Amino acid sequence: MKVPFDCEPEAIIGPTRYIGQTLPATADYPRPVDVFLGIPYGTSTAGPARFRRASLYVPTAEGRVYARDPGHTAPATGGVDEQMGEDCLNVQITRSRGGRGGGGGGGKVPVLVFFHGGAFNFGNGMTRNMRSLVAWAQADMVGVAVNYRLGVLGFAGWDAAQEDADANVGMWDMQLALEWVQRHVAAFGGDPGNVTVMGVSAGAHGIGHLLNAIPPATLFHRAILESGSPSARAVLAPTHPRPALLGALRGRRRRVDRARSVSELAVPADALRAARGPAAVGAGAPHAAAHGLLHARRRRLHPAPRGLGGGGARALHGADPGRVDGG
C-alpha cells in the first residue's frame, strides 16, 4: 500500500527529518502502525572501530531521510541474511498510528525496547514481530527493536595487555541504544521517562547485567526477562582448559584465540564470525551475577558505567563455547 505524501509519518532529530511509512490495519493487525526502519543509534563499528566501543550517532543529513530499509544486521553464525554488515548499530521503531504518540496529540506514550536472543552469536531485532505487538496493544505505545554486535565482533575478551580494543562491546551497544532512546525517542512520540526493556534468551541475559550495572530509572524503568538471566550460564576463566579441549576434540585450530593484537584480526567479517567462543576477562572470576558485565579489566580502557562499583569487577561473558541454541 502506497501511503500518500501528506500521510507519511516523520520524526525530526537535529537537521534530519526521518520519513517512515504507515502499515494499515488488516485481519492479522487490528490497528495501523507507523514504522521507521534502520535508524542508526551508534557510530560506525567497521574498519579501525571494529573492536571499539561506539559513540552516540549524531545525524548530520539535512532534510528528508527515508527510514524504510532495516539496514545491516550483525554478522552472525548460522542462518542466511543478505543484509549482514559490520555497521549494524541501528533500531527499528514501530508506533501506534493516530494515537497520542503517532500524530494524534495528547502527549508521549510508553516505550518498549526489545533485545533479541541468539546465544550472543546470531539473531537480530526483527525476530520479534513488533508490528503485531504494537497493533494488538491495548494502549498506544512505541516499540524499539535493537541490533547489537554479536560473536567475536561483539563479545571478544581482550587480555590486560590489549591496547587497541575494548572487551564485550556488544553489551556496551545495548547500553548505548538505551542512551539513544533517552535522548531521541520523544521525536517518535515516546516517553523517555516510561521505558520498559524486554529481552529473550541472550537478550534477557544482557538485561540482567544492565540491571546489575545501571542505577534504577537511569536508562529504563521496568524489565521483562524471557528465558534468560545473568546467572544462567557458567563463566570460565581465560585459563580454563575446556575451550582448548573442545577445540582439540573438534580438530579445529584456534587461530583467532592466538591473535596477539587487533591488527592480526583485520580480516573480512565472514572469516571472524565463525570464531564464536565467548570471553571471560579476569582470571578466577566467578559467575556473572556477582560482577557487572560492563566493568572490564583495564579501567583506563573500560570505565565503569554510572553507579557501577569498583572492587575487582571484571567484564564477563558466559555463553558456552560452541553452544548452538536459542540462548
mmCIF file of N, CA and C in Angstrom, residues 34-151:
data_model
loop_
_atom_site.group_PDB
_atom_site.id
_atom_site.type_symbol
_atom_site.label_atom_id
_atom_site.label_comp_id
_atom_site.label_asym_id
_atom_site.label_seq_id
_atom_site.Cartn_x
_atom_site.Cartn_y
_atom_site.Cartn_z
ATOM 1 N N ASP A 34 2.881 3.014 12.504
ATOM 2 C CA ASP A 34 3.947 3.700 11.777
ATOM 3 C C ASP A 34 5.256 2.972 12.053
ATOM 4 N N VAL A 35 6.068 2.790 11.024
ATOM 5 C CA VAL A 35 7.359 2.136 11.208
ATOM 6 C C VAL A 35 8.473 3.011 10.642
ATOM 7 N N PHE A 36 9.587 3.020 11.354
ATOM 8 C CA PHE A 36 10.808 3.710 10.933
ATOM 9 C C PHE A 36 11.930 2.677 11.028
ATOM 10 N N LEU A 37 12.529 2.339 9.907
ATOM 11 C CA LEU A 37 13.491 1.249 9.863
ATOM 12 C C LEU A 37 14.919 1.765 9.715
ATOM 13 N N GLY A 38 15.856 1.016 10.315
ATOM 14 C CA GLY A 38 17.272 1.289 10.122
ATOM 15 C C GLY A 38 17.751 2.615 10.662
ATOM 16 N N ILE A 39 17.175 3.084 11.763
ATOM 17 C CA ILE A 39 17.616 4.348 12.357
ATOM 18 C C ILE A 39 18.922 4.099 13.119
ATOM 19 N N PRO A 40 20.026 4.732 12.749
ATOM 20 C CA PRO A 40 21.288 4.484 13.462
ATOM 21 C C PRO A 40 21.281 5.089 14.858
ATOM 22 N N TYR A 41 21.815 4.327 15.809
ATOM 23 C CA TYR A 41 21.955 4.860 17.170
ATOM 24 C C TYR A 41 23.413 4.974 17.592
ATOM 25 N N GLY A 42 24.317 4.307 16.882
ATOM 26 C CA GLY A 42 25.734 4.345 17.224
ATOM 27 C C GLY A 42 26.591 4.660 16.019
ATOM 28 N N THR A 43 27.792 5.114 16.271
ATOM 29 C CA THR A 43 28.737 5.427 15.208
ATOM 30 C C THR A 43 29.236 4.142 14.546
ATOM 31 N N SER A 44 29.977 4.302 13.465
ATOM 32 C CA SER A 44 30.456 3.159 12.688
ATOM 33 C C SER A 44 31.254 2.187 13.555
ATOM 34 N N THR A 45 31.032 0.895 13.310
ATOM 35 C CA THR A 45 31.785 -0.145 14.012
ATOM 36 C C THR A 45 32.606 -0.969 13.025
ATOM 37 N N ALA A 46 32.896 -0.407 11.870
ATOM 38 C CA ALA A 46 33.694 -1.089 10.858
ATOM 39 C C ALA A 46 35.116 -0.534 10.852
ATOM 40 N N GLY A 47 35.993 -1.213 10.123
ATOM 41 C CA GLY A 47 37.364 -0.730 9.983
ATOM 42 C C GLY A 47 38.082 -0.656 11.313
ATOM 43 N N PRO A 48 38.773 0.457 11.586
ATOM 44 C CA PRO A 48 39.527 0.574 12.844
ATOM 45 C C PRO A 48 38.635 0.597 14.078
ATOM 46 N N ALA A 49 37.325 0.809 13.900
ATOM 47 C CA ALA A 49 36.393 0.826 15.034
ATOM 48 C C ALA A 49 35.812 -0.550 15.322
ATOM 49 N N ARG A 50 36.308 -1.568 14.655
ATOM 50 C CA ARG A 50 35.711 -2.903 14.741
ATOM 51 C C ARG A 50 35.558 -3.392 16.175
ATOM 52 N N PHE A 51 36.564 -3.305 16.993
ATOM 53 C CA PHE A 51 36.512 -3.837 18.356
ATOM 54 C C PHE A 51 36.476 -2.729 19.404
ATOM 55 N N ARG A 52 35.995 -1.571 19.028
ATOM 56 C CA ARG A 52 35.960 -0.447 19.959
ATOM 57 C C ARG A 52 34.518 -0.113 20.324
ATOM 58 N N ARG A 53 34.360 0.490 21.485
ATOM 59 C CA ARG A 53 33.041 0.984 21.886
ATOM 60 C C ARG A 53 32.606 2.098 20.944
ATOM 61 N N ALA A 54 31.335 2.084 20.587
ATOM 62 C CA ALA A 54 30.781 3.118 19.719
ATOM 63 C C ALA A 54 30.318 4.303 20.553
ATOM 64 N N SER A 55 30.079 5.413 19.882
ATOM 65 C CA SER A 55 29.512 6.612 20.498
ATOM 66 C C SER A 55 28.124 6.849 19.925
ATOM 67 N N LEU A 56 27.357 7.691 20.591
ATOM 68 C CA LEU A 56 26.031 8.019 20.080
ATOM 69 C C LEU A 56 26.132 8.614 18.683
ATOM 70 N N TYR A 57 25.267 8.154 17.806
ATOM 71 C CA TYR A 57 25.219 8.680 16.446
ATOM 72 C C TYR A 57 24.547 10.050 16.456
ATOM 73 N N VAL A 58 25.153 10.988 15.765
ATOM 74 C CA VAL A 58 24.605 12.341 15.651
ATOM 75 C C VAL A 58 24.218 12.570 14.196
ATOM 76 N N PRO A 59 22.926 12.691 13.882
ATOM 77 C CA PRO A 59 22.518 12.907 12.492
ATOM 78 C C PRO A 59 23.076 14.217 11.948
ATOM 79 N N THR A 60 23.568 14.158 10.720
ATOM 80 C CA THR A 60 24.096 15.362 10.078
ATOM 81 C C THR A 60 23.395 15.671 8.762
ATOM 82 N N ALA A 61 22.667 14.691 8.223
ATOM 83 C CA ALA A 61 21.987 14.911 6.949
ATOM 84 C C ALA A 61 20.887 15.952 7.120
ATOM 85 N N GLU A 62 20.826 16.881 6.212
ATOM 86 C CA GLU A 62 19.798 17.915 6.257
ATOM 87 C C GLU A 62 18.624 17.509 5.371
ATOM 88 N N GLY A 63 17.427 17.712 5.886
ATOM 89 C CA GLY A 63 16.239 17.402 5.104
ATOM 90 C C GLY A 63 15.735 15.994 5.330
ATOM 91 N N ARG A 64 15.092 15.435 4.303
ATOM 92 C CA ARG A 64 14.377 14.171 4.421
ATOM 93 C C ARG A 64 15.309 12.971 4.231
ATOM 94 N N VAL A 65 15.195 12.015 5.146
ATOM 95 C CA VAL A 65 15.891 10.735 5.031
ATOM 96 C C VAL A 65 14.840 9.640 5.159
ATOM 97 N N TYR A 66 14.703 8.809 4.137
ATOM 98 C CA TYR A 66 13.673 7.771 4.156
ATOM 99 C C TYR A 66 14.143 6.583 4.995
ATOM 100 N N ALA A 67 13.416 6.320 6.067
ATOM 101 C CA ALA A 67 13.742 5.238 7.001
ATOM 102 C C ALA A 67 12.860 4.040 6.677
ATOM 103 N N ARG A 68 13.148 3.404 5.540
ATOM 104 C CA ARG A 68 12.302 2.313 5.066
ATOM 105 C C ARG A 68 13.094 1.054 4.742
ATOM 106 N N ASP A 69 14.348 1.054 5.100
ATOM 107 C CA ASP A 69 15.198 -0.126 4.927
ATOM 108 C C ASP A 69 15.768 -0.477 6.296
ATOM 109 N N PRO A 70 15.683 -1.742 6.703
ATOM 110 C CA PRO A 70 16.125 -2.092 8.065
ATOM 111 C C PRO A 70 17.617 -1.968 8.298
ATOM 112 N N GLY A 71 18.404 -1.795 7.250
ATOM 113 C CA GLY A 71 19.840 -1.659 7.452
ATOM 114 C C GLY A 71 20.509 -2.986 7.748
ATOM 115 N N HIS A 72 21.778 -2.927 8.103
ATOM 116 C CA HIS A 72 22.556 -4.133 8.353
ATOM 117 C C HIS A 72 22.185 -4.773 9.687
ATOM 118 N N THR A 73 22.241 -6.094 9.709
ATOM 119 C CA THR A 73 22.232 -6.836 10.964
ATOM 120 C C THR A 73 23.658 -7.317 11.220
ATOM 121 N N ALA A 74 23.950 -7.674 12.451
ATOM 122 C CA ALA A 74 25.318 -8.052 12.809
ATOM 123 C C ALA A 74 25.737 -9.333 12.098
ATOM 124 N N PRO A 75 26.976 -9.399 11.594
ATOM 125 C CA PRO A 75 27.480 -10.667 11.066
ATOM 126 C C PRO A 75 27.326 -11.756 12.120
ATOM 127 N N ALA A 76 26.789 -12.898 11.721
ATOM 128 C CA ALA A 76 26.423 -13.917 12.701
ATOM 129 C C ALA A 76 26.615 -15.297 12.117
ATOM 130 N N THR A 77 26.697 -16.277 13.000
ATOM 131 C CA THR A 77 26.781 -17.668 12.581
ATOM 132 C C THR A 77 25.388 -18.197 12.325
ATOM 133 N N GLY A 78 25.275 -19.121 11.378
ATOM 134 C CA GLY A 78 24.005 -19.757 11.123
ATOM 135 C C GLY A 78 23.028 -18.852 10.406
ATOM 136 N N GLY A 79 22.072 -19.452 9.729
ATOM 137 C CA GLY A 79 21.044 -18.683 9.056
ATOM 138 C C GLY A 79 21.584 -17.948 7.836
ATOM 139 N N VAL A 80 20.681 -17.274 7.138
ATOM 140 C CA VAL A 80 21.033 -16.505 5.953
ATOM 141 C C VAL A 80 20.411 -15.130 6.077
ATOM 142 N N ASP A 81 21.214 -14.113 5.964
ATOM 143 C CA ASP A 81 20.715 -12.740 5.998
ATOM 144 C C ASP A 81 21.514 -11.936 4.991
ATOM 145 N N GLU A 82 20.840 -11.532 3.922
ATOM 146 C CA GLU A 82 21.536 -10.835 2.852
ATOM 147 C C GLU A 82 21.982 -9.440 3.256
ATOM 148 N N GLN A 83 21.574 -8.972 4.433
ATOM 149 C CA GLN A 83 21.925 -7.622 4.838
ATOM 150 C C GLN A 83 22.869 -7.593 6.032
ATOM 151 N N MET A 84 23.626 -8.656 6.249
ATOM 152 C CA MET A 84 24.616 -8.630 7.319
ATOM 153 C C MET A 84 25.730 -7.648 6.978
ATOM 154 N N GLY A 85 26.200 -6.937 7.986
ATOM 155 C CA GLY A 85 27.291 -5.996 7.795
ATOM 156 C C GLY A 85 27.769 -5.473 9.132
ATOM 157 N N GLU A 86 29.015 -5.019 9.183
ATOM 158 C CA GLU A 86 29.582 -4.596 10.465
ATOM 159 C C GLU A 86 28.979 -3.302 10.978
ATOM 160 N N ASP A 87 28.529 -2.420 10.106
ATOM 161 C CA ASP A 87 27.847 -1.207 10.566
ATOM 162 C C ASP A 87 26.398 -1.561 10.873
ATOM 163 N N CYS A 88 26.167 -2.107 12.047
ATOM 164 C CA CYS A 88 24.870 -2.710 12.362
ATOM 165 C C CYS A 88 24.166 -2.066 13.548
ATOM 166 N N LEU A 89 24.681 -0.965 14.078
ATOM 167 C CA LEU A 89 24.055 -0.367 15.260
ATOM 168 C C LEU A 89 22.877 0.492 14.826
ATOM 169 N N ASN A 90 21.721 -0.161 14.721
ATOM 170 C CA ASN A 90 20.510 0.537 14.304
ATOM 171 C C ASN A 90 19.309 -0.011 15.047
ATOM 172 N N VAL A 91 18.235 0.740 15.015
ATOM 173 C CA VAL A 91 16.989 0.335 15.660
ATOM 174 C C VAL A 91 15.856 0.384 14.643
ATOM 175 N N GLN A 92 14.854 -0.455 14.886
ATOM 176 C CA GLN A 92 13.625 -0.456 14.102
ATOM 177 C C GLN A 92 12.516 0.018 15.043
ATOM 178 N N ILE A 93 11.810 1.058 14.651
ATOM 179 C CA ILE A 93 10.833 1.692 15.539
ATOM 180 C C ILE A 93 9.427 1.504 14.982
ATOM 181 N N THR A 94 8.532 1.050 15.840
ATOM 182 C CA THR A 94 7.127 0.863 15.481
ATOM 183 C C THR A 94 6.277 1.593 16.511
ATOM 184 N N ARG A 95 5.336 2.408 16.049
ATOM 185 C CA ARG A 95 4.492 3.148 16.993
ATOM 186 C C ARG A 95 3.030 3.049 16.578
ATOM 187 N N SER A 96 2.155 3.212 17.547
ATOM 188 C CA SER A 96 0.724 3.226 17.273
ATOM 189 C C SER A 96 0.405 4.394 16.347
ATOM 190 N N ARG A 97 -0.411 4.130 15.343
ATOM 191 C CA ARG A 97 -0.758 5.172 14.376
ATOM 192 C C ARG A 97 -1.998 5.930 14.839
ATOM 193 N N GLY A 98 -1.903 7.269 14.851
ATOM 194 C CA GLY A 98 -3.059 8.089 15.170
ATOM 195 C C GLY A 98 -3.326 8.243 16.647
ATOM 196 N N GLY A 99 -2.518 7.579 17.495
ATOM 197 C CA GLY A 99 -2.693 7.719 18.931
ATOM 198 C C GLY A 99 -1.931 8.911 19.457
ATOM 199 N N ARG A 100 -1.720 8.932 20.758
ATOM 200 C CA ARG A 100 -1.021 10.071 21.367
ATOM 201 C C ARG A 100 0.397 10.205 20.846
ATOM 202 N N GLY A 101 1.060 9.070 20.599
ATOM 203 C CA GLY A 101 2.433 9.137 20.130
ATOM 204 C C GLY A 101 2.577 9.111 18.628
ATOM 205 N N GLY A 102 1.496 8.900 17.896
ATOM 206 C CA GLY A 102 1.583 8.751 16.454
ATOM 207 C C GLY A 102 0.835 9.805 15.687
ATOM 208 N N GLY A 103 0.872 10.998 16.151
ATOM 209 C CA GLY A 103 0.248 12.082 15.414
ATOM 210 C C GLY A 103 -1.128 12.455 15.910
ATOM 211 N N GLY A 104 -1.615 11.764 16.955
ATOM 212 C CA GLY A 104 -2.939 12.064 17.455
ATOM 213 C C GLY A 104 -2.963 13.096 18.557
ATOM 214 N N GLY A 105 -1.778 13.536 18.998
ATOM 215 C CA GLY A 105 -1.711 14.527 20.063
ATOM 216 C C GLY A 105 -1.945 13.917 21.424
ATOM 217 N N GLY A 106 -1.834 14.729 22.455
ATOM 218 C CA GLY A 106 -2.144 14.283 23.805
ATOM 219 C C GLY A 106 -0.964 13.807 24.604
ATOM 220 N N GLY A 107 0.263 14.027 24.144
ATOM 221 C CA GLY A 107 1.429 13.689 24.948
ATOM 222 C C GLY A 107 2.144 12.442 24.488
ATOM 223 N N LYS A 108 3.150 12.035 25.255
ATOM 224 C CA LYS A 108 4.007 10.912 24.902
ATOM 225 C C LYS A 108 3.448 9.602 25.451
ATOM 226 N N VAL A 109 3.909 8.498 24.851
ATOM 227 C CA VAL A 109 3.378 7.180 25.207
ATOM 228 C C VAL A 109 4.502 6.278 25.718
ATOM 229 N N PRO A 110 4.145 5.184 26.407
ATOM 230 C CA PRO A 110 5.166 4.265 26.926
ATOM 231 C C PRO A 110 6.025 3.667 25.816
ATOM 232 N N VAL A 111 7.248 3.311 26.193
ATOM 233 C CA VAL A 111 8.233 2.781 25.247
ATOM 234 C C VAL A 111 8.638 1.375 25.674
ATOM 235 N N LEU A 112 8.715 0.468 24.703
ATOM 236 C CA LEU A 112 9.219 -0.883 24.940
ATOM 237 C C LEU A 112 10.453 -1.090 24.064
ATOM 238 N N VAL A 113 11.595 -1.412 24.682
ATOM 239 C CA VAL A 113 12.843 -1.657 23.957
ATOM 240 C C VAL A 113 13.127 -3.151 23.994
ATOM 241 N N PHE A 114 13.301 -3.750 22.809
ATOM 242 C CA PHE A 114 13.469 -5.203 22.707
ATOM 243 C C PHE A 114 14.893 -5.564 22.305
ATOM 244 N N PHE A 115 15.511 -6.490 23.092
ATOM 245 C CA PHE A 115 16.821 -7.052 22.771
ATOM 246 C C PHE A 115 16.637 -8.527 22.405
ATOM 247 N N HIS A 116 17.059 -8.897 21.213
ATOM 248 C CA HIS A 116 16.828 -10.252 20.705
ATOM 249 C C HIS A 116 17.754 -11.274 21.353
ATOM 250 N N GLY A 117 17.401 -12.540 21.176
ATOM 251 C CA GLY A 117 18.226 -13.637 21.643
ATOM 252 C C GLY A 117 19.079 -14.202 20.521
ATOM 253 N N GLY A 118 19.731 -15.345 20.823
ATOM 254 C CA GLY A 118 20.587 -15.976 19.837
ATOM 255 C C GLY A 118 21.956 -16.340 20.365
ATOM 256 N N ALA A 119 22.059 -16.623 21.673
ATOM 257 C CA ALA A 119 23.320 -17.075 22.280
ATOM 258 C C ALA A 119 24.446 -16.068 22.122
ATOM 259 N N PHE A 120 24.119 -14.799 21.906
ATOM 260 C CA PHE A 120 25.106 -13.742 21.651
ATOM 261 C C PHE A 120 25.906 -14.015 20.374
ATOM 262 N N ASN A 121 25.415 -14.917 19.536
ATOM 263 C CA ASN A 121 26.146 -15.286 18.329
ATOM 264 C C ASN A 121 25.325 -15.132 17.052
ATOM 265 N N PHE A 122 24.006 -15.045 17.155
ATOM 266 C CA PHE A 122 23.184 -14.871 15.964
ATOM 267 C C PHE A 122 21.878 -14.194 16.362
ATOM 268 N N GLY A 123 21.052 -13.875 15.369
ATOM 269 C CA GLY A 123 19.784 -13.204 15.619
ATOM 270 C C GLY A 123 19.836 -11.736 15.252
ATOM 271 N N ASN A 124 18.660 -11.098 15.278
ATOM 272 C CA ASN A 124 18.564 -9.666 15.013
ATOM 273 C C ASN A 124 17.247 -9.147 15.561
ATOM 274 N N GLY A 125 17.106 -7.828 15.573
ATOM 275 C CA GLY A 125 15.939 -7.210 16.182
ATOM 276 C C GLY A 125 14.630 -7.499 15.490
ATOM 277 N N MET A 126 14.683 -7.976 14.245
ATOM 278 C CA MET A 126 13.455 -8.255 13.507
ATOM 279 C C MET A 126 12.867 -9.621 13.856
ATOM 280 N N THR A 127 13.503 -10.365 14.747
ATOM 281 C CA THR A 127 12.975 -11.675 15.104
ATOM 282 C C THR A 127 11.704 -11.575 15.941
ATOM 283 N N ARG A 128 11.465 -10.453 16.550
ATOM 284 C CA ARG A 128 10.208 -10.226 17.273
ATOM 285 C C ARG A 128 9.309 -9.355 16.402
ATOM 286 N N ASN A 129 8.082 -9.812 16.166
ATOM 287 C CA ASN A 129 7.147 -9.079 15.313
ATOM 288 C C ASN A 129 6.606 -7.878 16.083
ATOM 289 N N MET A 130 7.338 -6.776 16.012
ATOM 290 C CA MET A 130 6.949 -5.593 16.764
ATOM 291 C C MET A 130 5.670 -4.977 16.211
ATOM 292 N N ARG A 131 5.421 -5.156 14.910
ATOM 293 C CA ARG A 131 4.164 -4.646 14.341
ATOM 294 C C ARG A 131 2.974 -5.305 15.024
ATOM 295 N N SER A 132 3.043 -6.613 15.213
ATOM 296 C CA SER A 132 1.950 -7.322 15.867
ATOM 297 C C SER A 132 1.791 -6.868 17.309
ATOM 298 N N LEU A 133 2.904 -6.736 18.017
ATOM 299 C CA LEU A 133 2.842 -6.333 19.422
ATOM 300 C C LEU A 133 2.181 -4.966 19.575
ATOM 301 N N VAL A 134 2.589 -4.012 18.735
ATOM 302 C CA VAL A 134 2.038 -2.655 18.839
ATOM 303 C C VAL A 134 0.589 -2.622 18.363
ATOM 304 N N ALA A 135 0.284 -3.337 17.281
ATOM 305 C CA ALA A 135 -1.073 -3.315 16.734
ATOM 306 C C ALA A 135 -2.086 -3.934 17.691
ATOM 307 N N TRP A 136 -1.671 -4.912 18.474
ATOM 308 C CA TRP A 136 -2.574 -5.574 19.408
ATOM 309 C C TRP A 136 -2.529 -4.975 20.811
ATOM 310 N N ALA A 137 -1.657 -4.021 21.040
ATOM 311 C CA ALA A 137 -1.561 -3.409 22.370
ATOM 312 C C ALA A 137 -2.864 -2.699 22.726
ATOM 313 N N GLN A 138 -3.248 -2.774 23.983
ATOM 314 C CA GLN A 138 -4.483 -2.136 24.433
ATOM 315 C C GLN A 138 -4.344 -0.631 24.559
ATOM 316 N N ALA A 139 -3.117 -0.146 24.617
ATOM 317 C CA ALA A 139 -2.876 1.294 24.716
ATOM 318 C C ALA A 139 -1.787 1.678 23.718
ATOM 319 N N ASP A 140 -1.743 2.948 23.364
ATOM 320 C CA ASP A 140 -0.721 3.436 22.441
ATOM 321 C C ASP A 140 0.670 3.201 23.023
ATOM 322 N N MET A 141 1.629 2.921 22.148
ATOM 323 C CA MET A 141 2.989 2.651 22.598
ATOM 324 C C MET A 141 3.963 2.863 21.451
ATOM 325 N N VAL A 142 5.252 2.886 21.796
ATOM 326 C CA VAL A 142 6.342 2.899 20.824
ATOM 327 C C VAL A 142 7.223 1.692 21.106
ATOM 328 N N GLY A 143 7.473 0.876 20.080
ATOM 329 C CA GLY A 143 8.358 -0.272 20.205
ATOM 330 C C GLY A 143 9.683 -0.007 19.514
ATOM 331 N N VAL A 144 10.779 -0.363 20.166
ATOM 332 C CA VAL A 144 12.125 -0.149 19.623
ATOM 333 C C VAL A 144 12.863 -1.487 19.642
ATOM 334 N N ALA A 145 13.181 -2.029 18.463
ATOM 335 C CA ALA A 145 13.933 -3.280 18.358
ATOM 336 C C ALA A 145 15.380 -2.956 18.020
ATOM 337 N N VAL A 146 16.309 -3.546 18.760
ATOM 338 C CA VAL A 146 17.722 -3.153 18.709
ATOM 339 C C VAL A 146 18.576 -4.228 18.043
ATOM 340 N N ASN A 147 19.457 -3.813 17.139
ATOM 341 C CA ASN A 147 20.542 -4.666 16.651
ATOM 342 C C ASN A 147 21.824 -4.299 17.389
ATOM 343 N N TYR A 148 22.568 -5.301 17.810
ATOM 344 C CA TYR A 148 23.838 -5.073 18.506
ATOM 345 C C TYR A 148 24.861 -6.081 17.988
ATOM 346 N N ARG A 149 26.148 -5.825 18.235
ATOM 347 C CA ARG A 149 27.203 -6.693 17.715
ATOM 348 C C ARG A 149 27.183 -8.072 18.386
ATOM 349 N N LEU A 150 27.571 -9.088 17.614
ATOM 350 C CA LEU A 150 27.475 -10.472 18.057
ATOM 351 C C LEU A 150 28.805 -11.200 17.897
ATOM 352 N N GLY A 151 28.877 -12.397 18.497
ATOM 353 C CA GLY A 151 30.028 -13.258 18.312
ATOM 354 C C GLY A 151 31.326 -12.591 18.724
#
